């Protein structure tokens, strides 16, 4: 159940005409009252003798008790209450009870508080009602509407439980503004899946992902095809911006602009500038994630992302709240950048993951930016690396990056849950599920190659890798050796050994990090952690089988170093 308080108005009659009218797309069916301040209130929807003017005059009558200076300039209070598509259809009596509970919670008309305001609840669809109230009490005073939005939300949570409806998570005021019903109807008429507000929010988030300053940010907005208007002070200093889609026009044919703050709280210009602050703060991640990246190749950018993400997990799990909040916000930038540059077979799920995680990237814990530079740089590398082809090293490193991001997003969900951020925790969990699906699509081919190579290892070499697993993770050895992914892990351990690493300590380090408990396949997770840590090629399609199948237990580490691991050019 979603209650929404709309902007206040000053024309009671105008709103009544809309509520009882056909709607903008003939969507209003059988408009009628389900409740009101007075059982005898006229209902133009059921009584042919009742008029809108009659009802308006009765609703506005208490205004006459107020001195003109005491009257609110906008005295029309408007609340809509909407159920979800999976909720059962409520009866008129049930909707009437919902309306009475809502006006009491808001402070419009609470029987326990004496004289209240006049109001009506109109139903013109199965799934929602509209409540119209005049902001003047019967005793001549104005109502106390302090925190009315929070109070009606709390009432909705109780009603969901009592009426057996889908129970939503309580909010904290940091969510992005929902599209209005007019915006939704407009998108439906034009055949768009999302409203203009939602499309703009996603485009702006992608533009800010990894951007280093205002010039780059606004260049990206223009490159994405948005119309941009900047707001400047008399001194010339930039104060804000607003954006529009070129084909989103009002009735006069003019572009419909949205300020950044109306898209999401963290997309106002001052909040975006915070991402570029903190340049003198020390980075909390390891040196590995700060190594110079190779030329802007998509695969190199994805390796950088995997490294920065790996280090960020520990910060989110154990760091200070303000720093953890910064990393979680930066994780949203990485997801936006990865979705923007993803190949076709992973694009949908990555886009949905980024869309879901948007809600988890904000909370009342104010992020201290600057510590998150490595993650923001990873987002920048992804954008500048460009679209990945989805195969070869690009595809394999995409799987590696998604795998690491899954654990970071899961850590963010746990962090929000510990803080009592119900909506954010739920959003992060939904993002993690989309990442799980994206990972399966990205990892299928590279893991199949590794699996084939692992099954062709000589028996002595395969046994040596099993012994390494037994030495490194004795508590998990039976599970790992029984998994379908074990041959791929064995091939990776053989690759690491051929490259001069001691597999057991390397594996112990990779397994020592938390997060294995949420993995579908421990073997798969360890494959990517080992290949990243040991700097092994993620794609092994061109690796000569002789490097592994011909190895014997007598090969020494020194001898293996004389024959360096061959990599694809």
Coordinates of C-alpha atoms in Angstrom, one line a residue:
X1 CA 0.0 0.0 0.0
X2 CA 1.5 3.3 -1.2
X3 CA 0.1 6.5 0.2
X4 CA 1.3 9.6 -1.6
X5 CA 0.6 13.2 -0.6
X6 CA 0.4 15.4 -3.7
X7 CA 1.1 19.1 -4.0
X8 CA -1.4 21.3 -2.3
X9 CA -3.8 23.2 -4.5
X10 CA -6.3 26.0 -4.2
X11 CA -9.2 24.8 -6.4
X12 CA -11.4 22.3 -4.6
X13 CA -13.8 22.2 -7.6
X14 CA -11.0 21.6 -10.1
X15 CA -9.8 18.5 -8.2
X16 CA -13.4 17.2 -7.8
X17 CA -13.9 17.5 -11.6
X18 CA -10.8 15.4 -12.1
X19 CA -11.6 12.7 -9.5
X20 CA -15.2 12.3 -10.9
X21 CA -14.2 12.7 -14.5
X22 CA -13.1 10.1 -17.1
X23 CA -9.4 10.5 -16.4
X24 CA -6.7 11.4 -18.9
X25 CA -7.0 8.1 -20.8
X26 CA -10.6 7.0 -19.8
X27 CA -9.1 5.1 -16.9
X28 CA -11.6 6.3 -14.3
X29 CA -14.4 3.8 -13.9
X30 CA -17.5 4.3 -11.7
X31 CA -16.2 7.2 -9.6
X32 CA -18.0 7.4 -6.2
X33 CA -17.5 8.2 -2.5
X34 CA -16.4 5.4 -0.2
X35 CA -16.1 7.7 2.9
X36 CA -16.3 11.3 4.0
X37 CA -16.4 13.6 7.0
X38 CA -20.2 13.4 7.0
X39 CA -22.4 10.4 6.0
X40 CA -24.8 12.8 4.4
X41 CA -22.2 14.3 2.1
X42 CA -23.6 14.5 -1.5
X43 CA -22.0 12.0 -4.0
X44 CA -22.2 13.3 -7.6
X45 CA -21.1 9.8 -8.7
X46 CA -24.2 8.1 -7.4
X47 CA -26.8 10.8 -6.9
X48 CA -27.9 12.5 -10.1
X49 CA -29.2 15.4 -8.1
X50 CA -25.9 16.1 -6.4
X51 CA -23.5 18.5 -8.1
X52 CA -19.7 19.1 -7.9
X53 CA -20.4 22.7 -6.9
X54 CA -22.6 21.5 -4.0
X55 CA -19.9 19.2 -2.7
X56 CA -17.2 21.9 -3.1
X57 CA -19.2 24.5 -1.2
X58 CA -19.7 22.1 1.7
X59 CA -16.1 21.1 1.8
X60 CA -14.9 24.7 1.8
X61 CA -17.4 26.0 4.3
X62 CA -15.0 26.0 7.3
X63 CA -12.8 28.5 5.4
X64 CA -15.4 31.2 6.2
X65 CA -14.5 30.7 9.9
X66 CA -11.0 31.9 9.3
X67 CA -9.8 35.4 8.8
X68 CA -8.5 35.9 5.3
X69 CA -5.0 36.3 6.6
X70 CA -5.3 33.0 8.4
X71 CA -6.4 31.0 5.4
X72 CA -3.8 28.9 3.7
X73 CA -3.2 30.1 0.1
X74 CA -3.3 26.5 -1.0
X75 CA -6.0 24.9 1.2
X76 CA -6.6 21.7 -0.8
X77 CA -4.9 18.6 0.7
X78 CA -4.7 15.6 -1.7
X79 CA -3.7 12.1 -0.8
X80 CA -3.8 9.0 -3.0
X81 CA -3.6 5.5 -1.6
X82 CA -2.7 2.7 -4.1
X83 CA -2.3 -1.0 -3.7
X84 CA 0.1 -3.2 -5.6
X85 CA -0.8 -5.3 -8.7
X86 CA -0.6 -8.5 -6.6
X87 CA -2.8 -7.3 -3.8
X88 CA -6.4 -8.4 -3.5
X89 CA -9.2 -6.0 -4.5
X90 CA -10.6 -4.3 -1.5
X91 CA -14.3 -3.6 -1.0
X92 CA -15.7 -0.1 -0.8
X93 CA -16.2 -0.7 3.0
X94 CA -12.5 -1.6 3.3
X95 CA -11.4 1.4 1.3
X96 CA -13.6 3.6 3.5
X97 CA -11.9 2.3 6.6
X98 CA -8.5 2.9 4.9
X99 CA -9.5 6.5 4.2
X100 CA -10.7 7.1 7.8
X101 CA -7.4 5.7 9.2
X102 CA -5.4 7.8 6.8
X103 CA -7.0 11.2 7.6
X104 CA -6.7 10.4 11.3
X105 CA -3.0 9.5 11.0
X106 CA -2.3 12.7 9.0
X107 CA -4.1 15.0 11.4
X108 CA -6.9 15.9 9.0
X109 CA -9.7 14.4 11.0
X110 CA -9.0 12.4 14.1
X111 CA -12.1 11.7 16.2
X112 CA -10.0 11.6 19.3
X113 CA -8.8 15.1 18.7
X114 CA -12.2 16.8 18.4
X115 CA -13.2 19.0 15.5
X116 CA -11.5 18.1 12.3
X117 CA -11.3 19.1 8.6
X118 CA -13.9 18.2 6.0
X119 CA -12.8 15.6 3.5
X120 CA -14.0 13.0 1.0
X121 CA -12.5 9.8 -0.4
X122 CA -13.3 9.0 -4.0
X123 CA -12.8 5.6 -5.6
X124 CA -12.6 5.4 -9.4
X125 CA -10.4 2.3 -9.8
X126 CA -10.1 -1.1 -8.2
X127 CA -6.6 -0.5 -6.8
X128 CA -6.7 3.0 -5.3
X129 CA -8.6 5.9 -3.8
X130 CA -8.1 9.7 -3.6
X131 CA -8.7 11.7 -0.5
X132 CA -9.5 15.4 -0.8
X133 CA -9.5 17.6 2.3
X134 CA -10.0 21.3 3.0
X135 CA -7.3 22.6 5.4
X136 CA -9.6 24.4 7.9
X137 CA -11.0 22.7 11.0
X138 CA -14.6 22.9 12.0
X139 CA -13.6 25.0 15.1
X140 CA -11.8 27.6 13.0
X141 CA -8.3 26.5 13.5
X142 CA -5.8 25.1 11.0
X143 CA -4.9 21.4 11.3
X144 CA -1.5 20.2 12.6
X145 CA 0.0 18.4 9.6
X146 CA 3.6 18.1 10.9
X147 CA 5.2 15.0 9.5
X148 CA 1.9 14.0 7.8
X149 CA 3.8 12.0 5.1
X150 CA 5.6 9.9 7.7
X151 CA 2.4 9.3 9.7
X152 CA 0.4 8.1 6.7
X153 CA 3.3 5.7 5.7
X154 CA 3.2 4.3 9.2
X155 CA -0.5 3.8 9.0
X156 CA -0.1 2.0 5.6
X157 CA 2.3 -0.5 7.2
X158 CA -0.3 -1.4 9.8
X159 CA -3.1 -1.6 7.3
X160 CA -1.0 -3.9 5.1
X161 CA -0.7 -6.4 8.0
X162 CA -4.4 -6.1 9.0
X163 CA -5.8 -6.5 5.5
X164 CA -3.4 -9.2 4.3
X165 CA -1.7 -7.1 1.7
X166 CA 1.9 -7.2 0.4
X167 CA 3.9 -5.7 3.2
X168 CA 6.3 -3.0 2.0
X169 CA 9.5 -1.9 3.7
X170 CA 9.4 1.3 5.8
X171 CA 11.2 4.2 4.2
X172 CA 13.5 6.8 5.6
X173 CA 12.9 9.7 3.2
X174 CA 16.0 9.1 1.1
X175 CA 14.3 7.3 -1.8
X176 CA 14.0 8.9 -5.2
X177 CA 10.8 10.7 -6.0
X178 CA 8.3 8.3 -7.6
X179 CA 6.8 9.1 -11.0
X180 CA 3.4 10.8 -10.8
X181 CA 0.3 9.1 -12.2
X182 CA 0.3 11.6 -15.0
X183 CA 3.9 10.7 -15.9
X184 CA 3.0 7.0 -15.8
X185 CA 0.0 7.4 -18.1
X186 CA 2.0 9.5 -20.5
X187 CA 4.7 6.8 -20.7
X188 CA 1.9 4.2 -21.3
X189 CA 0.3 6.3 -24.1
X190 CA 3.7 6.7 -25.8
X191 CA 4.6 3.0 -25.5
X192 CA 7.5 3.5 -23.1
X193 CA 8.5 1.0 -20.5
X194 CA 9.7 3.7 -18.1
X195 CA 8.7 7.3 -17.5
X196 CA 10.7 10.2 -18.6
X197 CA 11.7 10.8 -14.9
X198 CA 13.1 7.3 -14.6
X199 CA 14.9 7.3 -17.9
X200 CA 16.5 10.6 -17.0
X201 CA 17.6 9.3 -13.6
X202 CA 19.3 6.3 -15.1
X203 CA 21.0 8.4 -17.8
X204 CA 22.3 11.0 -15.2
X205 CA 23.5 8.3 -12.9
X206 CA 25.5 6.8 -15.8
X207 CA 26.9 10.2 -16.7
X208 CA 28.2 10.8 -13.2
X209 CA 29.7 7.3 -12.8
X210 CA 33.4 7.8 -12.5
X211 CA 33.3 11.4 -13.8
X212 CA 36.0 13.6 -12.4
X213 CA 34.5 17.1 -12.7
X214 CA 31.6 19.2 -13.9
X215 CA 32.9 19.6 -17.5
X216 CA 33.1 15.9 -18.0
X217 CA 29.8 15.3 -16.3
X218 CA 27.9 17.8 -18.6
X219 CA 29.8 16.6 -21.7
X220 CA 28.5 13.1 -20.9
X221 CA 24.9 14.4 -20.5
X222 CA 25.1 16.1 -23.9
X223 CA 26.7 13.0 -25.5
X224 CA 23.8 10.9 -24.1
X225 CA 21.4 13.2 -26.0
X226 CA 19.8 15.0 -23.1
X227 CA 18.8 18.6 -23.2
X228 CA 20.6 20.4 -20.4
X229 CA 19.9 23.8 -18.7
X230 CA 22.3 25.2 -16.2
X231 CA 21.4 27.6 -13.4
X232 CA 24.0 30.2 -12.5
X233 CA 24.2 32.9 -9.8
X234 CA 24.7 36.6 -10.8
X235 CA 28.4 36.0 -10.1
X236 CA 28.5 33.3 -12.8
X237 CA 28.9 30.4 -10.3
X238 CA 27.0 27.3 -11.3
X239 CA 24.2 26.6 -8.8
X240 CA 22.4 23.7 -10.4
X241 CA 21.1 22.0 -13.6
X242 CA 18.0 20.4 -15.1
X243 CA 17.6 17.9 -17.9
X244 CA 15.0 16.8 -20.4
X245 CA 14.5 14.1 -23.0
X246 CA 14.3 15.6 -26.5
X247 CA 11.0 13.9 -27.3
X248 CA 9.3 14.5 -23.9
X249 CA 7.2 17.7 -24.4
X250 CA 4.3 19.4 -22.7
X251 CA 1.0 20.5 -24.3
X252 CA 2.8 23.6 -25.6
X253 CA 5.5 21.6 -27.3
X254 CA 8.2 22.6 -24.8
X255 CA 10.7 20.2 -23.3
X256 CA 9.8 18.9 -19.8
X257 CA 12.8 19.6 -17.6
X258 CA 13.6 17.9 -14.3
X259 CA 16.1 19.3 -11.8
X260 CA 18.7 16.8 -10.6
X261 CA 17.4 16.8 -7.1
X262 CA 13.9 15.9 -8.4
X263 CA 15.5 12.8 -10.0
X264 CA 17.2 11.5 -6.8
X265 CA 18.5 13.2 -3.7
X266 CA 22.1 12.4 -4.6
X267 CA 21.8 13.8 -8.1
X268 CA 21.6 17.5 -7.2
X269 CA 24.7 19.4 -8.2
X270 CA 26.0 20.0 -4.6
X271 CA 25.7 16.3 -3.8
X272 CA 27.4 15.3 -7.1
X273 CA 30.2 17.6 -6.2
X274 CA 30.8 15.7 -3.0
X275 CA 31.9 12.8 -5.1
X276 CA 34.8 14.9 -6.4
X277 CA 35.8 16.1 -2.9
X278 CA 38.2 14.5 -0.4
X279 CA 41.1 14.5 -2.8
X280 CA 43.6 14.7 0.1
X281 CA 42.1 11.8 2.0
X282 CA 44.1 8.6 2.1
X283 CA 42.7 5.7 0.1
X284 CA 41.6 2.8 2.3
X285 CA 42.1 0.0 -0.3
X286 CA 45.2 -2.0 -1.0
X287 CA 48.0 -1.0 -3.3
X288 CA 47.0 -3.7 -5.8
X289 CA 43.8 -1.8 -6.8
X290 CA 45.9 1.4 -7.3
X291 CA 48.3 0.0 -9.8
X292 CA 48.4 1.8 -13.2
X293 CA 45.9 0.1 -15.5
X294 CA 46.8 -1.0 -19.0
X295 CA 45.6 1.0 -21.9
X296 CA 41.8 1.5 -21.7
X297 CA 41.0 -2.1 -22.8
X298 CA 37.6 -3.4 -21.5
X299 CA 39.3 -6.5 -20.0
X300 CA 41.9 -4.4 -18.2
X301 CA 39.1 -2.2 -16.8
X302 CA 37.3 -5.2 -15.6
X303 CA 40.3 -6.5 -13.8
X304 CA 40.7 -3.2 -12.1
X305 CA 37.1 -3.3 -11.1
X306 CA 37.5 -6.8 -9.7
X307 CA 40.6 -5.8 -7.7
X308 CA 39.0 -2.6 -6.3
X309 CA 35.8 -4.5 -5.4
X310 CA 37.7 -7.3 -3.6
X311 CA 39.4 -4.8 -1.4
X312 CA 36.2 -2.8 -0.8
X313 CA 34.3 -5.7 0.7
X314 CA 36.3 -5.7 3.9
X315 CA 35.8 -1.9 4.3
X316 CA 32.0 -2.3 4.0
X317 CA 32.1 -5.2 6.5
X318 CA 34.4 -3.7 9.1
X319 CA 35.0 0.0 8.3
X320 CA 33.5 3.1 9.8
X321 CA 29.9 3.8 8.9
X322 CA 30.6 7.0 6.9
X323 CA 33.4 5.3 4.9
X324 CA 31.3 2.2 4.3
X325 CA 28.5 4.4 3.1
X326 CA 30.9 6.0 0.6
X327 CA 32.0 2.6 -0.7
X328 CA 28.3 1.6 -1.1
X329 CA 27.5 4.7 -3.0
X330 CA 30.6 4.2 -5.2
X331 CA 29.5 0.6 -5.8
X332 CA 26.4 2.0 -7.5
X333 CA 28.7 4.0 -9.9
X334 CA 30.5 0.8 -10.7
X335 CA 27.2 -1.0 -11.5
X336 CA 26.0 1.9 -13.6
X337 CA 29.3 1.9 -15.6
X338 CA 29.3 -1.9 -16.0
X339 CA 25.7 -1.9 -17.2
X340 CA 26.5 0.9 -19.7
X341 CA 29.4 -1.1 -21.2
X342 CA 28.1 -4.6 -20.9
X343 CA 27.7 -7.1 -23.8
X344 CA 24.2 -8.0 -25.1
X345 CA 23.9 -11.3 -23.2
X346 CA 24.5 -9.6 -19.8
X347 CA 23.1 -6.2 -20.4
X348 CA 19.6 -6.7 -19.2
X349 CA 20.4 -8.2 -15.9
X350 CA 23.2 -5.8 -15.2
X351 CA 20.9 -2.9 -16.0
X352 CA 18.3 -4.3 -13.6
X353 CA 20.9 -4.8 -10.9
X354 CA 22.1 -1.2 -11.3
X355 CA 18.4 0.0 -11.3
X356 CA 17.6 -1.9 -8.1
X357 CA 20.8 -0.9 -6.3
X358 CA 20.1 2.8 -6.9
X359 CA 17.8 2.6 -3.8
X360 CA 20.6 1.0 -1.7
X361 CA 23.2 3.6 -2.6
X362 CA 21.6 6.3 -0.2
X363 CA 20.7 6.3 3.5
X364 CA 20.8 8.8 6.3
X365 CA 24.4 7.8 7.0
X366 CA 26.2 10.6 5.2
X367 CA 29.1 9.3 3.1
X368 CA 32.6 10.7 3.6
X369 CA 33.8 10.8 0.0
X370 CA 37.5 10.4 -1.0
X371 CA 38.2 7.0 0.6
X372 CA 36.2 5.5 -2.3
X373 CA 38.6 6.7 -5.0
X374 CA 39.6 3.2 -6.2
X375 CA 36.0 2.2 -6.8
X376 CA 35.2 5.5 -8.6
X377 CA 38.4 5.1 -10.7
X378 CA 37.2 1.6 -11.6
X379 CA 33.9 3.0 -12.8
X380 CA 35.9 5.6 -14.8
X381 CA 38.0 2.8 -16.3
X382 CA 34.9 0.9 -17.3
X383 CA 33.4 3.9 -19.1
X384 CA 36.6 4.8 -20.9
X385 CA 37.4 1.2 -21.7
X386 CA 34.2 1.1 -23.7
X387 CA 31.8 -1.8 -24.4
X388 CA 33.1 -5.3 -23.9
X389 CA 32.6 -7.9 -26.6
X390 CA 31.4 -10.5 -24.2
X391 CA 33.8 -13.1 -25.3
X392 CA 37.5 -14.0 -24.9
X393 CA 39.3 -12.0 -22.2
X394 CA 36.6 -9.4 -22.2
X395 CA 33.9 -12.0 -21.4
X396 CA 36.0 -13.8 -18.8
X397 CA 37.0 -10.7 -17.0
X398 CA 33.4 -9.6 -17.0
X399 CA 32.5 -12.8 -15.2
X400 CA 35.3 -12.1 -12.8
X401 CA 34.1 -8.5 -12.1
X402 CA 30.5 -9.6 -11.7
X403 CA 31.5 -12.3 -9.3
X404 CA 33.4 -9.8 -7.0
X405 CA 30.5 -7.3 -7.3
X406 CA 28.0 -9.9 -6.2
X407 CA 29.9 -10.2 -2.8
X408 CA 30.2 -6.5 -2.4
X409 CA 26.5 -5.9 -3.0
X410 CA 25.7 -8.8 -0.6
X411 CA 28.0 -7.1 2.0
X412 CA 26.1 -3.8 1.4
X413 CA 22.8 -5.6 2.0
X414 CA 24.1 -7.0 5.3
X415 CA 25.4 -3.5 6.3
X416 CA 22.0 -1.9 5.6
X417 CA 20.2 -4.7 7.5
X418 CA 22.4 -4.1 10.6
X419 CA 21.5 -0.4 10.4
X420 CA 17.8 -1.1 10.1
X421 CA 17.6 0.3 6.6
X422 CA 14.9 -2.0 5.4
X423 CA 14.3 -0.6 1.9
X424 CA 18.0 -0.4 1.1
X425 CA 18.7 -3.9 2.3
X426 CA 15.9 -5.2 0.2
X427 CA 17.1 -3.3 -2.8
X428 CA 20.6 -4.6 -2.4
X429 CA 19.3 -8.2 -2.2
X430 CA 17.3 -7.7 -5.4
X431 CA 20.4 -6.3 -7.1
X432 CA 22.4 -9.3 -6.0
X433 CA 19.9 -11.7 -7.5
X434 CA 20.2 -9.9 -10.9
X435 CA 24.0 -10.1 -10.6
X436 CA 23.7 -13.8 -10.0
X437 CA 21.9 -14.2 -13.3
X438 CA 24.3 -11.9 -15.1
X439 CA 27.2 -13.9 -13.7
X440 CA 25.8 -17.2 -15.1
X441 CA 25.5 -15.7 -18.5
X442 CA 29.0 -14.2 -18.5
X443 CA 30.8 -17.2 -16.9
X444 CA 29.2 -20.0 -18.9
X445 CA 31.8 -20.1 -21.7
X446 CA 35.0 -19.3 -19.9
X447 CA 34.2 -21.8 -17.1
X448 CA 33.3 -24.4 -19.7
X449 CA 36.8 -24.1 -21.2
X450 CA 38.4 -24.4 -17.8
X451 CA 36.3 -27.4 -17.0
X452 CA 37.3 -29.1 -20.2
X453 CA 41.0 -28.4 -19.5
X454 CA 40.6 -29.6 -15.9
X455 CA 39.2 -32.9 -17.0
X456 CA 42.2 -33.5 -19.2
X457 CA 44.8 -33.0 -16.5
X458 CA 47.0 -36.0 -15.9
X459 CA 46.0 -38.0 -12.8
X460 CA 49.2 -37.0 -10.8
X461 CA 48.7 -33.3 -11.5
X462 CA 45.0 -33.5 -10.6
X463 CA 45.9 -35.3 -7.4
X464 CA 48.5 -32.6 -6.6
X465 CA 45.8 -29.9 -6.9
X466 CA 43.4 -31.9 -4.7
X467 CA 46.2 -32.1 -2.1
X468 CA 46.6 -28.3 -2.3
X469 CA 42.9 -27.9 -1.6
X470 CA 43.1 -30.3 1.3
X471 CA 46.0 -28.4 2.8
X472 CA 44.5 -24.9 2.2
X473 CA 40.8 -25.4 3.2
X474 CA 40.5 -28.8 5.0
X475 CA 37.0 -27.9 6.2
X476 CA 35.7 -27.4 2.7
X477 CA 37.7 -30.0 0.7
X478 CA 35.0 -32.6 0.4
X479 CA 32.4 -30.1 -0.8
X480 CA 34.8 -28.5 -3.3
X481 CA 36.0 -31.9 -4.8
X482 CA 32.3 -32.9 -5.2
X483 CA 31.2 -29.7 -7.0
X484 CA 30.8 -29.7 -10.8
X485 CA 33.2 -26.7 -10.8
X486 CA 36.1 -28.7 -9.4
X487 CA 37.8 -29.4 -12.7
X488 CA 37.8 -25.7 -13.5
X489 CA 39.4 -24.9 -10.1
X490 CA 42.0 -27.7 -10.7
X491 CA 42.9 -26.2 -14.1
X492 CA 43.3 -22.8 -12.4
X493 CA 45.5 -24.2 -9.6
X494 CA 47.6 -25.8 -12.3
X495 CA 47.9 -22.5 -14.1
X496 CA 49.0 -20.8 -10.9
X497 CA 51.6 -23.5 -10.3
X498 CA 52.9 -23.2 -13.8
X499 CA 53.2 -19.4 -13.3
X500 CA 55.5 -20.0 -10.3
X501 CA 53.0 -19.8 -7.4
X502 CA 52.6 -22.3 -4.6
X503 CA 48.9 -23.3 -5.0
X504 CA 48.1 -24.1 -1.3
X505 CA 49.0 -20.7 0.3
X506 CA 47.5 -18.9 -2.7
X507 CA 44.3 -20.8 -2.3
X508 CA 44.2 -20.3 1.5
X509 CA 44.5 -16.6 1.0
X510 CA 41.7 -16.6 -1.6
X511 CA 39.4 -18.7 0.7
X512 CA 40.2 -16.8 3.8
X513 CA 38.0 -13.9 2.7
X514 CA 34.4 -14.0 3.9
X515 CA 31.6 -14.5 1.5
X516 CA 32.0 -18.2 0.4
X517 CA 28.8 -19.1 2.4
X518 CA 26.6 -17.1 -0.1
X519 CA 28.2 -18.7 -3.2
X520 CA 26.3 -21.1 -5.3
X521 CA 29.7 -22.8 -6.2
X522 CA 32.7 -22.4 -4.0
X523 CA 34.9 -23.7 -6.9
X524 CA 33.7 -20.9 -9.2
X525 CA 34.4 -18.2 -6.7
X526 CA 37.9 -19.5 -6.0
X527 CA 38.6 -19.7 -9.7
X528 CA 38.1 -16.0 -10.2
X529 CA 39.8 -15.0 -6.9
X530 CA 42.8 -17.1 -7.8
X531 CA 43.0 -15.8 -11.4
X532 CA 42.8 -12.3 -10.2
X533 CA 45.3 -12.7 -7.3
X534 CA 47.8 -14.6 -9.4
X535 CA 47.3 -12.3 -12.4
X536 CA 46.4 -15.2 -14.7
X537 CA 44.6 -14.7 -18.0
X538 CA 40.8 -15.0 -17.3
X539 CA 40.3 -16.5 -20.7
X540 CA 42.3 -19.7 -21.3
X541 CA 40.9 -20.7 -24.7
X542 CA 44.4 -20.5 -26.3
X543 CA 46.4 -22.0 -23.5
X544 CA 48.4 -25.0 -24.8
X545 CA 47.2 -28.2 -23.1
X546 CA 50.8 -29.5 -22.9
X547 CA 51.6 -26.8 -20.2
X548 CA 49.3 -28.8 -17.9
X549 CA 48.8 -32.3 -19.2
X550 CA 52.5 -32.9 -19.5
X551 CA 53.5 -31.7 -16.1
X552 CA 54.6 -34.2 -13.5
X553 CA 55.1 -34.1 -9.7
X554 CA 58.9 -33.9 -10.3
X555 CA 58.7 -30.5 -11.8
X556 CA 60.2 -28.0 -9.4
X557 CA 59.1 -24.4 -8.9
X558 CA 62.4 -23.2 -10.2
X559 CA 62.1 -25.2 -13.4
X560 CA 58.5 -23.9 -13.9
X561 CA 59.7 -20.4 -13.6
X562 CA 62.2 -21.0 -16.5
X563 CA 59.1 -21.9 -18.6
X564 CA 56.9 -18.9 -18.0
X565 CA 53.1 -19.3 -18.5
X566 CA 52.1 -18.4 -22.0
X567 CA 49.5 -15.8 -22.4
X568 CA 47.4 -14.8 -25.3
X569 CA 48.6 -11.7 -26.9

